[in-house]
XYZ file of C-alpha atoms in Angstrom:
451
model
C 117.382 -4.492 -46.464
C 114.868 -6.885 -43.864
C 112.501 -7.531 -46.490
C 109.484 -9.880 -44.827
C 107.921 -11.689 -47.644
C 104.492 -11.680 -46.949
C 103.888 -14.952 -49.289
C 100.151 -14.362 -51.197
C 99.639 -18.160 -52.497
C 97.423 -19.129 -48.839
C 95.873 -17.645 -46.329
C 96.312 -13.620 -48.131
C 95.072 -11.175 -45.019
C 93.199 -8.711 -46.343
C 93.698 -4.897 -46.188
C 92.548 -3.765 -43.315
C 95.330 -5.733 -41.552
C 97.581 -4.792 -42.765
C 96.955 -1.526 -42.388
C 98.116 -2.853 -38.341
C 100.643 -5.326 -39.731
C 102.967 -2.459 -41.468
C 103.439 -0.403 -38.271
C 104.802 -3.257 -36.536
C 107.149 -4.490 -38.818
C 108.831 -1.522 -39.444
C 108.733 -1.134 -35.364
C 110.619 -4.096 -35.470
C 112.662 -3.603 -37.769
C 112.006 -4.579 -41.361
C 112.460 -1.294 -44.004
C 110.939 -3.223 -46.827
C 108.092 -6.249 -47.871
C 108.411 -8.631 -50.744
C 104.723 -9.404 -51.584
C 104.006 -13.208 -53.990
C 101.258 -12.347 -55.372
C 99.900 -14.990 -57.267
C 96.883 -15.382 -58.043
C 96.365 -13.201 -55.757
C 97.127 -9.883 -57.993
C 93.936 -7.970 -60.367
C 95.379 -9.576 -63.192
C 93.320 -7.375 -66.528
C 92.721 -8.870 -70.541
C 93.370 -11.789 -71.308
C 95.557 -12.968 -67.881
C 92.266 -11.998 -66.088
C 91.708 -16.549 -65.877
C 94.493 -16.238 -62.750
C 92.811 -14.345 -60.124
C 91.234 -15.500 -57.221
C 88.050 -14.501 -56.538
C 89.621 -12.901 -53.054
C 91.987 -11.234 -54.989
C 93.281 -7.376 -54.455
C 91.151 -4.915 -56.378
C 94.062 -2.781 -57.542
C 92.873 -0.359 -55.242
C 94.574 -3.306 -52.594
C 97.736 -2.739 -54.846
C 97.644 0.733 -54.119
C 97.064 1.482 -51.137
C 99.058 -1.750 -49.807
C 101.804 0.795 -51.769
C 101.051 3.707 -49.244
C 100.261 1.957 -46.300
C 103.927 0.877 -46.797
C 105.255 4.182 -47.790
C 103.981 5.687 -44.901
C 105.875 2.846 -42.892
C 108.987 3.108 -44.666
C 108.879 0.056 -46.125
C 110.013 -0.706 -49.617
C 107.842 -3.037 -51.778
C 109.304 -5.690 -53.648
C 107.006 -7.540 -56.005
C 108.615 -10.959 -56.593
C 106.100 -12.954 -60.057
C 107.780 -16.106 -60.364
C 109.059 -16.992 -63.065
C 110.160 -20.379 -63.954
C 109.128 -22.554 -61.505
C 106.372 -22.643 -58.425
C 103.757 -21.800 -61.597
C 101.225 -24.242 -60.211
C 98.637 -20.914 -60.272
C 99.158 -20.569 -64.100
C 100.009 -23.824 -65.355
C 96.423 -25.260 -63.722
C 94.562 -23.775 -66.230
C 93.320 -25.606 -69.671
C 94.463 -22.412 -71.413
C 97.939 -22.478 -70.293
C 98.840 -26.401 -70.384
C 100.738 -26.480 -73.317
C 103.352 -24.064 -71.764
C 104.616 -27.304 -69.142
C 107.658 -28.806 -69.611
C 106.214 -32.630 -68.617
C 102.672 -32.252 -70.059
C 101.610 -33.922 -66.068
C 102.430 -31.136 -63.521
C 101.619 -27.789 -63.688
C 104.676 -26.436 -62.248
C 107.238 -25.658 -64.672
C 107.873 -23.184 -67.749
C 108.576 -25.149 -70.481
C 111.368 -23.284 -72.046
C 111.488 -23.872 -75.070
C 107.961 -22.794 -76.503
C 107.533 -19.343 -78.087
C 103.826 -18.375 -75.472
C 105.961 -18.959 -72.788
C 107.927 -16.064 -72.597
C 105.201 -14.552 -73.975
C 103.527 -15.631 -70.758
C 105.489 -14.351 -68.649
C 106.255 -10.618 -70.225
C 102.238 -10.167 -69.700
C 102.597 -11.092 -66.114
C 106.131 -8.952 -65.605
C 104.175 -5.500 -67.672
C 101.032 -6.209 -65.313
C 102.716 -6.713 -62.087
C 105.625 -3.759 -62.821
C 103.038 -1.627 -64.146
C 101.201 -1.073 -60.872
C 104.737 -1.157 -58.825
C 106.282 1.775 -60.349
C 107.661 2.739 -57.307
C 109.151 -0.308 -56.910
C 113.306 -0.359 -57.645
C 113.118 -4.090 -57.339
C 111.477 -6.608 -58.813
C 112.120 -10.735 -57.646
C 111.541 -13.419 -60.513
C 111.713 -16.404 -58.487
C 113.627 -19.267 -60.802
C 114.327 -21.399 -57.664
C 112.553 -25.276 -57.397
C 112.329 -25.955 -61.271
C 110.748 -29.159 -60.772
C 111.231 -31.511 -63.642
C 113.731 -29.276 -65.962
C 114.677 -31.271 -68.255
C 112.204 -33.936 -68.529
C 109.944 -32.337 -71.441
C 110.398 -34.006 -75.048
C 111.256 -30.025 -75.951
C 113.968 -29.664 -74.121
C 115.892 -33.506 -74.815
C 115.597 -32.334 -78.187
C 117.707 -29.043 -76.815
C 120.232 -30.519 -75.021
C 120.635 -32.773 -78.063
C 121.166 -30.552 -80.648
C 122.837 -27.220 -78.686
C 124.904 -30.374 -76.507
C 124.255 -28.237 -74.007
C 122.337 -29.108 -70.153
C 119.858 -28.349 -67.667
C 122.118 -25.709 -66.446
C 122.318 -24.109 -69.620
C 119.153 -24.238 -70.742
C 118.222 -23.118 -67.474
C 120.793 -19.746 -67.357
C 119.064 -19.447 -71.104
C 115.069 -18.929 -69.891
C 116.788 -16.690 -67.103
C 119.044 -14.401 -69.049
C 116.008 -14.151 -70.882
C 113.624 -12.835 -69.296
C 116.343 -10.023 -66.974
C 117.294 -8.720 -71.003
C 113.471 -8.276 -71.270
C 113.086 -6.556 -68.167
C 116.736 -4.725 -68.006
C 115.245 -3.406 -71.580
C 111.220 -2.352 -70.962
C 112.224 -1.613 -67.125
C 115.460 1.276 -67.162
C 117.210 1.023 -63.764
C 114.737 -1.696 -61.885
C 116.975 -4.302 -59.960
C 116.142 -8.304 -60.073
C 116.622 -10.345 -57.902
C 116.303 -14.290 -58.135
C 116.807 -17.551 -55.315
C 120.142 -19.385 -55.597
C 119.037 -22.278 -55.443
C 118.971 -23.790 -59.100
C 122.424 -21.730 -59.640
C 124.097 -23.764 -57.149
C 123.611 -26.575 -59.583
C 125.693 -25.260 -61.869
C 129.671 -24.766 -62.858
C 131.281 -21.608 -61.761
C 132.196 -22.106 -65.709
C 129.478 -22.657 -67.057
C 128.298 -19.457 -64.878
C 130.909 -17.352 -66.254
C 130.593 -18.791 -69.793
C 126.866 -17.095 -69.683
C 127.725 -14.140 -68.353
C 124.049 -12.957 -66.789
C 124.702 -9.718 -66.272
C 123.252 -7.493 -63.190
C 120.779 -9.645 -61.779
C 121.049 -10.243 -57.120
C 121.295 -13.887 -55.574
C 119.071 -14.934 -52.893
C 120.889 -18.206 -51.443
C 119.151 -20.498 -48.856
C 120.281 -20.482 -45.653
C 124.252 -21.778 -44.631
C 125.261 -21.423 -48.289
C 128.281 -19.395 -49.518
C 126.986 -16.808 -52.361
C 131.131 -15.883 -53.390
C 131.707 -19.119 -56.372
C 128.368 -17.720 -58.048
C 129.001 -14.065 -56.673
C 132.208 -14.124 -58.181
C 131.880 -16.596 -61.452
C 128.759 -14.790 -62.438
C 126.896 -11.119 -61.179
C 127.673 -8.059 -61.308
C 125.104 -7.381 -58.137
C 125.209 -9.734 -55.758
C 122.557 -9.578 -52.812
C 123.134 -11.966 -49.228
C 120.915 -13.251 -48.337
C 119.700 -14.860 -44.887
C 116.172 -17.006 -45.941
C 114.995 -17.342 -42.585
C 111.747 -19.745 -42.774
C 110.346 -20.972 -39.541
C 107.312 -23.009 -40.924
C 105.719 -26.121 -39.642
C 105.873 -27.630 -42.339
C 102.640 -28.207 -44.704
C 99.845 -28.739 -42.577
C 101.687 -27.107 -39.666
C 99.422 -24.632 -37.144
C 102.151 -23.261 -34.693
C 105.583 -22.078 -35.027
C 108.433 -23.510 -32.807
C 110.611 -21.031 -31.199
C 113.430 -22.862 -30.627
C 115.387 -22.454 -33.966
C 114.510 -19.337 -34.697
C 117.234 -17.628 -32.293
C 119.920 -19.369 -33.347
C 119.105 -19.366 -37.218
C 118.628 -15.256 -37.277
C 122.025 -15.214 -35.530
C 123.502 -17.210 -38.149
C 121.838 -14.670 -40.472
C 124.492 -11.459 -38.457
C 127.743 -13.351 -38.494
C 127.171 -13.773 -41.947
C 126.560 -10.173 -43.470
C 129.171 -9.612 -46.124
C 128.085 -10.728 -49.373
C 131.848 -12.589 -50.143
C 135.592 -12.145 -49.634
C 135.435 -10.243 -53.120
C 133.623 -6.876 -54.057
C 132.225 -7.404 -57.200
C 130.237 -4.307 -57.483
C 130.123 -0.071 -56.356
C 127.216 -2.291 -53.725
C 127.739 -4.816 -50.871
C 124.524 -5.196 -50.139
C 122.453 -7.235 -47.794
C 119.404 -8.768 -47.539
C 117.586 -10.974 -45.208
C 114.099 -12.200 -46.029
C 112.283 -13.401 -43.378
C 109.667 -15.606 -44.441
C 106.565 -17.262 -42.911
C 105.176 -19.781 -45.615
C 101.293 -19.648 -45.902
C 101.591 -22.948 -48.369
C 104.159 -25.091 -50.021
C 102.759 -24.684 -53.169
C 100.066 -23.888 -54.684
C 98.244 -26.943 -53.872
C 99.092 -27.879 -50.678
C 97.245 -27.195 -47.496
C 98.124 -24.236 -45.523
C 101.079 -23.518 -43.027
C 100.056 -21.540 -40.153
C 98.510 -18.444 -40.089
C 99.989 -14.513 -39.830
C 99.098 -13.367 -36.277
C 100.211 -16.984 -35.551
C 103.716 -16.383 -36.490
C 104.235 -12.670 -35.653
C 106.398 -13.707 -32.720
C 108.834 -16.266 -34.094
C 109.722 -13.387 -36.940
C 109.069 -10.642 -33.838
C 112.655 -12.118 -32.939
C 114.522 -13.260 -35.816
C 113.875 -8.921 -36.908
C 114.770 -7.528 -33.379
C 117.952 -10.582 -33.239
C 119.210 -9.004 -37.107
C 118.139 -5.401 -36.088
C 120.555 -5.748 -32.741
C 123.194 -8.502 -34.164
C 122.066 -11.111 -31.779
C 119.267 -12.660 -29.430
C 120.424 -10.256 -26.290
C 117.891 -9.336 -23.424
C 118.318 -5.754 -24.668
C 116.148 -7.671 -28.008
C 114.051 -10.286 -25.881
C 113.313 -7.444 -24.183
C 112.490 -5.005 -26.938
C 110.272 -7.950 -28.349
C 108.275 -8.319 -25.167
C 107.189 -4.575 -24.993
C 106.346 -4.442 -28.739
C 103.742 -7.582 -29.040
C 102.482 -7.142 -25.188
C 104.330 -10.434 -23.512
C 104.778 -10.908 -20.287
C 107.772 -13.912 -21.219
C 108.187 -16.573 -23.941
C 110.144 -19.795 -24.026
C 111.733 -20.342 -26.730
C 111.716 -23.840 -25.779
C 108.227 -24.552 -25.337
C 107.043 -21.708 -28.677
C 105.255 -19.878 -25.519
C 104.257 -16.485 -24.569
C 103.034 -15.633 -21.973
C 100.718 -12.785 -21.507
C 97.020 -11.417 -22.983
C 99.828 -10.146 -26.358
C 98.268 -6.043 -27.957
C 99.739 -7.205 -31.298
C 96.844 -7.218 -33.687
C 95.412 -10.896 -34.202
C 97.187 -11.187 -30.476
C 93.664 -13.885 -30.338
C 94.313 -16.199 -32.855
C 97.214 -16.660 -31.541
C 96.406 -17.702 -29.029
C 93.170 -19.181 -30.394
C 95.333 -21.229 -32.159
C 97.102 -21.928 -29.605
C 94.046 -23.496 -27.398
C 93.521 -25.640 -31.044
C 96.557 -26.840 -31.510
C 97.170 -27.772 -27.253
C 93.880 -28.725 -26.470
C 90.666 -29.032 -28.511
C 91.643 -32.649 -30.096
C 93.333 -33.997 -27.651
C 89.939 -32.960 -25.304
C 88.447 -34.504 -27.830
C 89.728 -38.087 -28.410
C 90.020 -38.444 -24.223
C 86.222 -38.388 -24.532
C 85.992 -39.910 -26.383
C 88.561 -43.057 -26.071
C 88.587 -42.731 -22.358
C 84.955 -42.897 -21.482
C 84.008 -46.614 -20.387
C 79.944 -45.872 -20.939
C 80.798 -44.512 -24.431
C 83.116 -47.967 -25.123
C 80.491 -50.148 -23.252
C 77.191 -48.985 -23.808
C 77.825 -46.243 -26.560
C 79.865 -47.744 -29.017
C 79.820 -47.363 -33.647
C 77.772 -50.395 -33.062
C 75.067 -49.173 -30.540
C 74.972 -45.650 -32.559
C 74.544 -47.136 -36.061
C 71.628 -49.467 -34.767
C 70.328 -46.488 -32.778
C 69.566 -48.612 -29.371
C 71.301 -47.652 -25.704
C 70.279 -48.385 -22.498
C 69.500 -44.617 -20.661
C 70.771 -45.628 -17.808
C 73.922 -46.183 -19.522
C 73.938 -43.107 -21.149
C 72.816 -40.809 -18.750
C 76.396 -40.872 -17.449
C 78.173 -39.500 -19.141
C 75.700 -37.476 -21.005
C 75.747 -33.953 -19.614
C 79.675 -34.602 -19.865
C 79.434 -35.155 -23.702
C 76.908 -32.094 -24.276
C 79.335 -29.130 -22.246
C 82.154 -30.834 -23.938
C 80.497 -29.658 -26.929
C 78.976 -26.552 -26.178
C 81.973 -25.497 -25.233
C 83.982 -26.051 -27.915
C 81.696 -25.230 -30.337
C 80.872 -21.978 -28.820
C 84.894 -21.261 -29.148
C 84.532 -22.499 -32.266
C 82.108 -19.426 -33.465
C 84.311 -16.645 -31.371
C 87.580 -18.186 -33.868
C 84.883 -17.956 -36.986
C 84.539 -14.665 -36.241
C 88.321 -12.602 -35.616
C 89.928 -15.207 -38.235
C 86.706 -13.354 -40.612
C 88.035 -10.123 -39.188
C 91.885 -10.973 -40.851
C 91.025 -13.559 -43.380
C 88.778 -14.163 -46.340
C 86.409 -16.851 -46.680
C 88.035 -19.496 -48.403
C 90.846 -19.170 -45.997
C 89.033 -18.954 -43.376
C 86.263 -21.784 -44.719
C 89.971 -24.020 -45.455
C 91.621 -23.495 -41.982
C 88.860 -25.049 -39.993
C 88.134 -27.959 -42.116
C 92.356 -28.332 -41.803
C 92.408 -28.227 -38.147
C 89.311 -28.261 -36.231
C 86.395 -30.235 -37.928
C 88.646 -33.371 -38.605
C 88.073 -33.465 -34.810
C 85.137 -31.425 -33.919
C 82.520 -33.550 -36.375
C 83.470 -36.557 -34.319
C 82.408 -34.694 -31.594
C 79.255 -33.720 -32.916
C 78.248 -36.717 -34.288
C 78.552 -38.102 -30.569
C 76.094 -35.813 -29.822
C 74.028 -36.258 -32.670
C 73.809 -40.075 -32.282
C 73.182 -38.902 -28.348
C 70.127 -37.076 -28.428
């Protein structure tokens, strides 16, 4: 499986855009989509409180699966079952399920309502994905596990530790899936398992689950110790960090090539099926509360490089040519993270316009504000606050200032139009507030005071 992870806890695209993107992903070598819905799923009944105002409808979920099937992409839904549940625990209704009362990151595994809630969430998601053969239960980054009073009491009375506590909860989740949905296979991340001794894993006899290790980590000890079916996964995350707008290209090819060189799950077969899965992610947010990362159209060239590198076993000239032809570029420079040419992939206009914002908006505005001597000398914050100045000196920079403002306002209107075709209003507004307005508002204020 070569899964592209659609992380929808930020910048969830409209279905009309996915309709354009799915054939491209298939053409580039993906054969599956890992969908982490979070609050974009159309929860019903008592769970309706979890829905975003812009959540997909039931019809949207069905259409996404039909589009995926049309382009031979297997859909794997991802439901977080331990950590990364801020979208649930932020609500007052579910605050009593927090491991630590102050933090909405992780579930308290000792409260019966926790498992009951998870069963309801899993059931609603699985019921809408009856053709899926996999379910991903997340289970990574369970921050503050063991710090709550219930956990401390449990460890004291059971002579246990956070590892055994973690395994106990995961076994309950996996047991529910195995009992209620026969034949459905489970995936999970491995970072929490890596902190648990092999002996503890052997003692727990986890059963059937597939573990997806993060980059550069061998799954072999976990595989031999605990699991009947193990998936060797490379987790590729070419993101610039929280709040970043542009994906760096210089690390893509080496990481993707590394995935190709480490395809065997472990030295010893653990099951009749020695499967390989590679998960490629372009994170939309680091968590429910963080700012947006790069937009999907901006990440497509990076994703294309990684997928084709995996398909061809390395970043060869053939790989590079396929990527360029598919995306409609003339050339690419990984070290500079740039692609030359107009581009012919869905969202190429956004790719180029974000490149302009990233490379020129801040620079051009700050240069105008800081390097124009007439502004510094005759139109300082002091002058502007008290509304006085010499027209002779102000006119020396006025026309240039107004032209710069007009050009950027026109550009931003076009950018907003393109973004609104791909994203819902909340995403467009947030991206503008984070990446455009901090700089453009300075120019707007200056022009207002000048006039």
